[in-house]
PDB file of C-alpha atoms in Angstrom:
ATOM      1  CA  LYS A1229     131.562 114.944 138.028  1.00 68.00           C
ATOM      2  CA  ALA A1230     131.982 116.339 134.577  1.00 81.00           C
ATOM      3  CA  GLY A1231     130.918 114.083 131.757  1.00 94.00           C
ATOM      4  CA  VAL A1232     132.757 112.976 128.645  1.00 97.00           C
ATOM      5  CA  THR A1233     133.716 115.869 126.420  1.00 98.00           C
ATOM      6  CA  GLN A1234     134.467 115.790 122.749  1.00 98.00           C
ATOM      7  CA  THR A1235     135.912 118.438 120.479  1.00 97.00           C
ATOM      8  CA  PRO A1236     135.114 119.746 117.985  1.00 98.00           C
ATOM      9  CA  ARG A1237     131.349 119.248 117.963  1.00 97.00           C
ATOM     10  CA  TYR A1238     131.019 119.831 114.221  1.00 97.00           C
ATOM     11  CA  LEU A1239     133.475 119.523 111.346  1.00 97.00           C
ATOM     12  CA  ILE A1240     133.224 119.936 107.595  1.00 98.00           C
ATOM     13  CA  LYS A1241     136.108 118.522 105.576  1.00 98.00           C
ATOM     14  CA  THR A1242     136.853 117.834 101.941  1.00 98.00           C
ATOM     15  CA  ARG A1243     137.575 114.408 100.450  1.00 98.00           C
ATOM     16  CA  GLY A1244     141.226 113.506 100.774  1.00 98.00           C
ATOM     17  CA  GLN A1245     141.849 115.618 103.863  1.00 98.00           C
ATOM     18  CA  GLN A1246     142.546 114.179 107.287  1.00 98.00           C
ATOM     19  CA  VAL A1247     140.873 114.988 110.557  1.00 98.00           C
ATOM     20  CA  THR A1248     141.684 114.563 114.276  1.00 98.00           C
ATOM     21  CA  LEU A1249     138.970 114.298 116.895  1.00 98.00           C
ATOM     22  CA  SER A1250     139.548 114.604 120.627  1.00 98.00           C
ATOM     23  CA  CYS A1251     137.913 113.001 123.638  1.00 98.00           C
ATOM     24  CA  SER A1252     138.337 113.671 127.373  1.00 98.00           C
ATOM     25  CA  PRO A1253     136.894 110.911 129.552  1.00 97.00           C
ATOM     26  CA  ILE A1254     135.183 111.194 132.894  1.00 96.00           C
ATOM     27  CA  SER A1255     137.706 111.804 135.631  1.00 94.00           C
ATOM     28  CA  GLY A1256     139.042 108.464 136.889  1.00 91.00           C
ATOM     29  CA  HIS A1257     137.989 106.528 133.790  1.00 92.00           C
ATOM     30  CA  ARG A1258     140.881 104.846 132.065  1.00 92.00           C
ATOM     31  CA  SER A1259     139.196 103.214 129.107  1.00 91.00           C
ATOM     32  CA  VAL A1260     138.066 105.149 126.044  1.00 94.00           C
ATOM     33  CA  SER A1261     136.148 103.615 123.168  1.00 93.00           C
ATOM     34  CA  TRP A1262     135.295 105.187 119.828  1.00 96.00           C
ATOM     35  CA  TYR A1263     132.245 104.505 117.689  1.00 96.00           C
ATOM     36  CA  GLN A1264     130.964 105.589 114.344  1.00 97.00           C
ATOM     37  CA  GLN A1265     127.209 106.104 113.960  1.00 97.00           C
ATOM     38  CA  THR A1266     125.443 106.352 110.626  1.00 94.00           C
ATOM     39  CA  PRO A1267     121.786 105.947 109.777  1.00 89.00           C
ATOM     40  CA  GLY A1268     122.452 102.871 107.690  1.00 86.00           C
ATOM     41  CA  GLN A1269     124.995 101.015 109.797  1.00 88.00           C
ATOM     42  CA  GLY A1270     124.007 102.066 113.310  1.00 90.00           C
ATOM     43  CA  LEU A1271     126.596 102.302 116.054  1.00 93.00           C
ATOM     44  CA  GLN A1272     129.797 100.530 115.038  1.00 94.00           C
ATOM     45  CA  PHE A1273     132.789  99.942 117.246  1.00 92.00           C
ATOM     46  CA  LEU A1274     136.060 101.517 116.048  1.00 95.00           C
ATOM     47  CA  PHE A1275     138.563 100.802 118.810  1.00 92.00           C
ATOM     48  CA  GLU A1276     139.171 100.865 122.552  1.00 92.00           C
ATOM     49  CA  TYR A1277     142.130 102.231 124.451  1.00 92.00           C
ATOM     50  CA  PHE A1278     143.148 101.434 127.989  1.00 90.00           C
ATOM     51  CA  SER A1279     146.300 102.734 129.670  1.00 89.00           C
ATOM     52  CA  GLU A1280     147.595 104.136 126.356  1.00 93.00           C
ATOM     53  CA  THR A1281     147.273 100.759 124.621  1.00 92.00           C
ATOM     54  CA  GLN A1282     144.786  99.730 121.992  1.00 91.00           C
ATOM     55  CA  ARG A1283     142.917  96.833 123.570  1.00 86.00           C
ATOM     56  CA  ASN A1284     140.309  96.138 120.898  1.00 86.00           C
ATOM     57  CA  LYS A1285     139.755  97.069 117.297  1.00 90.00           C
ATOM     58  CA  GLY A1286     136.702  96.961 115.043  1.00 91.00           C
ATOM     59  CA  ASN A1287     136.491  96.241 111.352  1.00 92.00           C
ATOM     60  CA  PHE A1288     137.534  99.555 109.933  1.00 96.00           C
ATOM     61  CA  PRO A1289     140.290 100.307 107.410  1.00 97.00           C
ATOM     62  CA  GLY A1290     143.721 101.451 108.520  1.00 96.00           C
ATOM     63  CA  ARG A1291     142.798 105.075 107.654  1.00 98.00           C
ATOM     64  CA  PHE A1292     141.139 105.097 111.082  1.00 98.00           C
ATOM     65  CA  SER A1293     143.590 105.295 113.914  1.00 97.00           C
ATOM     66  CA  GLY A1294     143.704 106.456 117.481  1.00 97.00           C
ATOM     67  CA  ARG A1295     145.840 106.982 120.531  1.00 97.00           C
ATOM     68  CA  GLN A1296     145.520 107.579 124.215  1.00 97.00           C
ATOM     69  CA  PHE A1297     147.629 109.806 126.408  1.00 97.00           C
ATOM     70  CA  SER A1298     148.829 109.260 129.934  1.00 96.00           C
ATOM     71  CA  ASN A1299     145.975 111.401 131.291  1.00 94.00           C
ATOM     72  CA  SER A1300     143.496 109.052 129.505  1.00 95.00           C
ATOM     73  CA  ARG A1301     142.508 111.632 126.937  1.00 97.00           C
ATOM     74  CA  SER A1302     142.193 110.134 123.507  1.00 98.00           C
ATOM     75  CA  GLU A1303     142.336 111.189 119.894  1.00 98.00           C
ATOM     76  CA  MET A1304     141.211 109.509 116.762  1.00 98.00           C
ATOM     77  CA  ASN A1305     142.478 110.346 113.311  1.00 98.00           C
ATOM     78  CA  VAL A1306     140.962 109.631 109.915  1.00 98.00           C
ATOM     79  CA  SER A1307     143.254 110.104 106.942  1.00 96.00           C
ATOM     80  CA  THR A1308     142.314 110.445 103.294  1.00 97.00           C
ATOM     81  CA  LEU A1309     138.700 111.195 104.043  1.00 98.00           C
ATOM     82  CA  GLU A1310     135.970 109.651 101.916  1.00 98.00           C
ATOM     83  CA  LEU A1311     132.370 110.763 101.481  1.00 97.00           C
ATOM     84  CA  GLY A1312     131.323 107.604 103.344  1.00 96.00           C
ATOM     85  CA  ASP A1313     133.158 108.762 106.451  1.00 97.00           C
ATOM     86  CA  SER A1314     130.442 111.340 107.099  1.00 97.00           C
ATOM     87  CA  ALA A1315     128.989 110.268 110.418  1.00 97.00           C
ATOM     88  CA  LEU A1316     128.587 111.019 114.093  1.00 97.00           C
ATOM     89  CA  TYR A1317     131.749 109.963 115.901  1.00 98.00           C
ATOM     90  CA  LEU A1318     131.120 109.070 119.515  1.00 98.00           C
ATOM     91  CA  CYS A1319     133.567 108.555 122.318  1.00 97.00           C
ATOM     92  CA  ALA A1320     132.654 106.599 125.451  1.00 95.00           C
ATOM     93  CA  SER A1321     134.579 106.172 128.690  1.00 94.00           C
ATOM     94  CA  SER A1322     134.472 103.534 131.392  1.00 91.00           C
ATOM     95  CA  LEU A1323     136.315 102.691 134.571  1.00 87.00           C
ATOM     96  CA  ALA A1324     137.851  99.576 133.062  1.00 74.00           C
ATOM     97  CA  GLY A1325     138.061  97.704 136.350  1.00 54.00           C
ATOM     98  CA  GLY A1326     135.940  94.633 137.172  1.00 50.00           C
ATOM     99  CA  VAL A1327     132.447  93.931 135.864  1.00 53.00           C
ATOM    100  CA  LEU A1328     131.371  97.527 136.076  1.00 56.00           C
ATOM    101  CA  SER A1329     134.201  98.569 133.821  1.00 60.00           C
ATOM    102  CA  TYR A1330     131.945  97.936 130.883  1.00 75.00           C
ATOM    103  CA  GLU A1331     129.393 100.600 131.790  1.00 89.00           C
ATOM    104  CA  GLN A1332     130.255 103.095 129.137  1.00 92.00           C
ATOM    105  CA  TYR A1333     129.267 106.723 129.163  1.00 95.00           C
ATOM    106  CA  PHE A1334     129.091 108.627 125.917  1.00 97.00           C
ATOM    107  CA  GLY A1335     130.182 112.115 125.009  1.00 98.00           C
ATOM    108  CA  PRO A1336     128.044 114.412 122.843  1.00 98.00           C
ATOM    109  CA  GLY A1337     129.815 113.306 119.647  1.00 98.00           C
ATOM    110  CA  THR A1338     131.499 115.028 116.734  1.00 98.00           C
ATOM    111  CA  ARG A1339     129.442 115.434 113.609  1.00 97.00           C
ATOM    112  CA  LEU A1340     131.766 115.011 110.626  1.00 98.00           C
ATOM    113  CA  THR A1341     130.633 115.987 107.170  1.00 98.00           C
ATOM    114  CA  VAL A1342     132.850 115.136 104.203  1.00 98.00           C
ATOM    115  CA  THR A1343     132.136 117.032 100.993  1.00 97.00           C
TER     116      THR A1343
ATOM    117  CA  GLN B 345     123.316  85.847 112.452  1.00 70.00           C
ATOM    118  CA  LYS B 346     124.020  89.331 113.820  1.00 79.00           C
ATOM    119  CA  GLU B 347     125.786  89.436 117.161  1.00 87.00           C
ATOM    120  CA  VAL B 348     123.087  91.612 118.732  1.00 92.00           C
ATOM    121  CA  GLU B 349     119.607  91.857 117.200  1.00 94.00           C
ATOM    122  CA  GLN B 350     116.701  94.083 117.973  1.00 94.00           C
ATOM    123  CA  ASN B 351     113.321  94.688 116.315  1.00 85.00           C
ATOM    124  CA  SER B 352     113.815  97.961 114.437  1.00 78.00           C
ATOM    125  CA  GLY B 353     110.285  99.159 115.046  1.00 82.00           C
ATOM    126  CA  PRO B 354     108.894 101.655 115.131  1.00 92.00           C
ATOM    127  CA  LEU B 355     107.032 100.516 118.208  1.00 96.00           C
ATOM    128  CA  SER B 356     104.091 102.717 119.029  1.00 97.00           C
ATOM    129  CA  VAL B 357     102.307 102.598 122.387  1.00 97.00           C
ATOM    130  CA  PRO B 358      99.725 104.896 123.975  1.00 97.00           C
ATOM    131  CA  GLU B 359     100.668 107.059 126.934  1.00 98.00           C
ATOM    132  CA  GLY B 360     100.422 105.114 130.179  1.00 97.00           C
ATOM    133  CA  ALA B 361     100.935 101.708 128.583  1.00 97.00           C
ATOM    134  CA  ILE B 362     103.828  99.316 129.032  1.00 97.00           C
ATOM    135  CA  ALA B 363     106.458  99.365 126.265  1.00 97.00           C
ATOM    136  CA  SER B 364     108.360  96.119 125.747  1.00 97.00           C
ATOM    137  CA  LEU B 365     111.678  96.152 123.913  1.00 97.00           C
ATOM    138  CA  ASN B 366     113.532  92.973 123.044  1.00 96.00           C
ATOM    139  CA  CYS B 367     117.083  91.984 122.192  1.00 96.00           C
ATOM    140  CA  THR B 368     118.824  88.721 121.388  1.00 95.00           C
ATOM    141  CA  TYR B 369     122.547  88.069 121.261  1.00 92.00           C
ATOM    142  CA  SER B 370     124.786  85.388 119.822  1.00 87.00           C
ATOM    143  CA  ASP B 371     127.679  85.070 122.334  1.00 78.00           C
ATOM    144  CA  ARG B 372     126.767  82.497 125.017  1.00 77.00           C
ATOM    145  CA  VAL B 373     129.477  83.674 127.394  1.00 79.00           C
ATOM    146  CA  SER B 374     128.441  87.327 127.451  1.00 78.00           C
ATOM    147  CA  GLN B 375     128.021  88.592 130.985  1.00 80.00           C
ATOM    148  CA  SER B 376     127.236  92.302 130.712  1.00 89.00           C
ATOM    149  CA  PHE B 377     124.162  93.783 129.105  1.00 93.00           C
ATOM    150  CA  PHE B 378     123.100  97.367 128.721  1.00 95.00           C
ATOM    151  CA  TRP B 379     120.228  99.470 127.534  1.00 97.00           C
ATOM    152  CA  TYR B 380     120.831 102.952 126.157  1.00 98.00           C
ATOM    153  CA  ARG B 381     118.325 105.583 125.176  1.00 98.00           C
ATOM    154  CA  GLN B 382     119.085 107.966 122.298  1.00 97.00           C
ATOM    155  CA  TYR B 383     117.019 110.979 121.508  1.00 97.00           C
ATOM    156  CA  SER B 384     117.159 112.272 117.966  1.00 94.00           C
ATOM    157  CA  GLY B 385     120.308 114.317 117.425  1.00 91.00           C
ATOM    158  CA  LYS B 386     121.772 113.343 120.797  1.00 95.00           C
ATOM    159  CA  SER B 387     124.262 110.759 122.001  1.00 97.00           C
ATOM    160  CA  PRO B 388     123.266 107.490 123.725  1.00 97.00           C
ATOM    161  CA  GLU B 389     122.489 107.665 127.413  1.00 97.00           C
ATOM    162  CA  LEU B 390     122.939 104.626 129.666  1.00 96.00           C
ATOM    163  CA  ILE B 391     119.659 103.775 131.408  1.00 96.00           C
ATOM    164  CA  MET B 392     120.069 100.185 132.628  1.00 95.00           C
ATOM    165  CA  SER B 393     122.759  97.579 133.111  1.00 94.00           C
ATOM    166  CA  ILE B 394     122.137  93.940 134.047  1.00 94.00           C
ATOM    167  CA  TYR B 395     124.606  91.177 134.738  1.00 90.00           C
ATOM    168  CA  SER B 396     122.682  88.216 136.128  1.00 91.00           C
ATOM    169  CA  ASN B 397     119.580  86.274 135.189  1.00 94.00           C
ATOM    170  CA  GLY B 398     116.243  87.703 136.321  1.00 95.00           C
ATOM    171  CA  ASP B 399     114.776  91.131 136.624  1.00 96.00           C
ATOM    172  CA  LYS B 400     116.287  94.407 137.607  1.00 96.00           C
ATOM    173  CA  GLU B 401     114.057  97.385 138.309  1.00 97.00           C
ATOM    174  CA  ASP B 402     114.906 101.066 138.359  1.00 96.00           C
ATOM    175  CA  GLY B 403     111.927 103.365 138.602  1.00 97.00           C
ATOM    176  CA  ARG B 404     109.658 102.814 135.606  1.00 97.00           C
ATOM    177  CA  PHE B 405     112.296 100.670 133.854  1.00 98.00           C
ATOM    178  CA  THR B 406     112.748  96.887 134.266  1.00 98.00           C
ATOM    179  CA  ALA B 407     115.471  94.954 132.523  1.00 97.00           C
ATOM    180  CA  GLN B 408     115.059  91.207 132.163  1.00 97.00           C
ATOM    181  CA  LEU B 409     117.858  88.782 131.350  1.00 95.00           C
ATOM    182  CA  ASN B 410     117.616  85.153 130.329  1.00 94.00           C
ATOM    183  CA  LYS B 411     121.076  83.826 129.523  1.00 91.00           C
ATOM    184  CA  ALA B 412     119.850  80.361 128.578  1.00 91.00           C
ATOM    185  CA  SER B 413     117.728  81.861 125.822  1.00 92.00           C
ATOM    186  CA  GLN B 414     120.275  84.610 125.084  1.00 92.00           C
ATOM    187  CA  TYR B 415     117.623  87.207 125.489  1.00 93.00           C
ATOM    188  CA  VAL B 416     117.436  90.536 127.232  1.00 96.00           C
ATOM    189  CA  SER B 417     114.449  92.878 127.367  1.00 97.00           C
ATOM    190  CA  LEU B 418     113.510  96.306 128.668  1.00 98.00           C
ATOM    191  CA  LEU B 419     110.068  97.111 129.985  1.00 98.00           C
ATOM    192  CA  ILE B 420     108.968 100.734 130.377  1.00 98.00           C
ATOM    193  CA  ARG B 421     105.928 101.101 132.600  1.00 98.00           C
ATOM    194  CA  ASP B 422     103.547 104.056 132.477  1.00 98.00           C
ATOM    195  CA  SER B 423     105.119 105.205 129.195  1.00 98.00           C
ATOM    196  CA  GLN B 424     105.318 108.928 128.660  1.00 97.00           C
ATOM    197  CA  PRO B 425     105.732 110.943 125.434  1.00 97.00           C
ATOM    198  CA  SER B 426     109.176 111.910 126.776  1.00 97.00           C
ATOM    199  CA  ASP B 427     110.150 108.228 126.467  1.00 98.00           C
ATOM    200  CA  SER B 428     109.879 108.528 122.703  1.00 97.00           C
ATOM    201  CA  ALA B 429     113.438 107.748 121.515  1.00 97.00           C
ATOM    202  CA  THR B 430     115.539 104.965 120.022  1.00 96.00           C
ATOM    203  CA  TYR B 431     116.539 102.297 122.533  1.00 97.00           C
ATOM    204  CA  LEU B 432     119.825 100.519 121.958  1.00 97.00           C
ATOM    205  CA  CYS B 433     120.728  97.166 123.384  1.00 96.00           C
ATOM    206  CA  ALA B 434     124.452  96.570 123.964  1.00 94.00           C
ATOM    207  CA  VAL B 435     126.262  93.349 124.859  1.00 91.00           C
ATOM    208  CA  ASN B 436     129.790  92.929 126.091  1.00 85.00           C
ATOM    209  CA  LEU B 437     131.248  90.136 123.935  1.00 77.00           C
ATOM    210  CA  LEU B 438     133.760  88.288 126.073  1.00 73.00           C
ATOM    211  CA  ASN B 439     134.712  86.080 123.159  1.00 69.00           C
ATOM    212  CA  GLN B 440     135.939  89.225 121.358  1.00 70.00           C
ATOM    213  CA  GLY B 441     138.035  90.701 124.106  1.00 70.00           C
ATOM    214  CA  GLY B 442     135.216  92.543 125.764  1.00 72.00           C
ATOM    215  CA  LYS B 443     133.992  94.649 122.854  1.00 80.00           C
ATOM    216  CA  LEU B 444     130.663  96.367 123.466  1.00 86.00           C
ATOM    217  CA  ILE B 445     128.481  95.604 120.459  1.00 89.00           C
ATOM    218  CA  PHE B 446     125.224  97.454 119.856  1.00 93.00           C
ATOM    219  CA  GLY B 447     122.036  96.357 118.213  1.00 94.00           C
ATOM    220  CA  GLN B 448     120.469  98.507 115.520  1.00 94.00           C
ATOM    221  CA  GLY B 449     118.044 100.056 117.992  1.00 95.00           C
ATOM    222  CA  THR B 450     114.275 100.067 118.375  1.00 96.00           C
ATOM    223  CA  GLU B 451     112.448 103.316 117.783  1.00 96.00           C
ATOM    224  CA  LEU B 452     109.745 103.860 120.390  1.00 97.00           C
ATOM    225  CA  SER B 453     106.916 106.344 119.910  1.00 97.00           C
ATOM    226  CA  VAL B 454     104.578 107.080 122.843  1.00 97.00           C
ATOM    227  CA  LYS B 455     101.355 108.714 121.693  1.00 96.00           C
ATOM    228  CA  PRO B 456      99.546 111.148 124.063  1.00 94.00           C
TER     229      PRO B 456
END
């Protein structure tokens, strides 16, 4: 089975711009979660989508948003980029059914640099 | 108190020794616990999941869960230099709708 894929792998943006990141989950997985990882804050939960609905949300400003499509692919968007948004953005997928639904598998991540 | 806490390390062990990594969590009703390994510059890789009290073994890895003490640990037997990585503990917080919350990670260094 193919793993979780994320595009693009690297991005350089300027302050004030917006960015859209994409994630394709493992085939059959219906839940997609997004995380931000920085050296100082570690791995922080952004949001989770299941069946095109946001099921959970972390403590991030409204500039961070996401969506999920009917094929379970997901996108996250960051508007009005700030220098502090520079991070590794990780997407993880899970089956979202029963106890094992919470075994999440990560994609390779998108490294975002804001200048 | 942080929801999931780990010793940040670094933890240094000689090759062939047992490495012991610890994690405590705050949510008493949590039911799902995970250990991830992250090499520098890579994404986290799931290595163990545990759902009930006791030990769970997979090769050189043993996860131990004690729900009464809200404590989960990972033992790595016969540590190898290739085990050098950051180990992340993650807990599914049922009281927050099932969010998966990660600890800060413990950096492990296995010296040849």
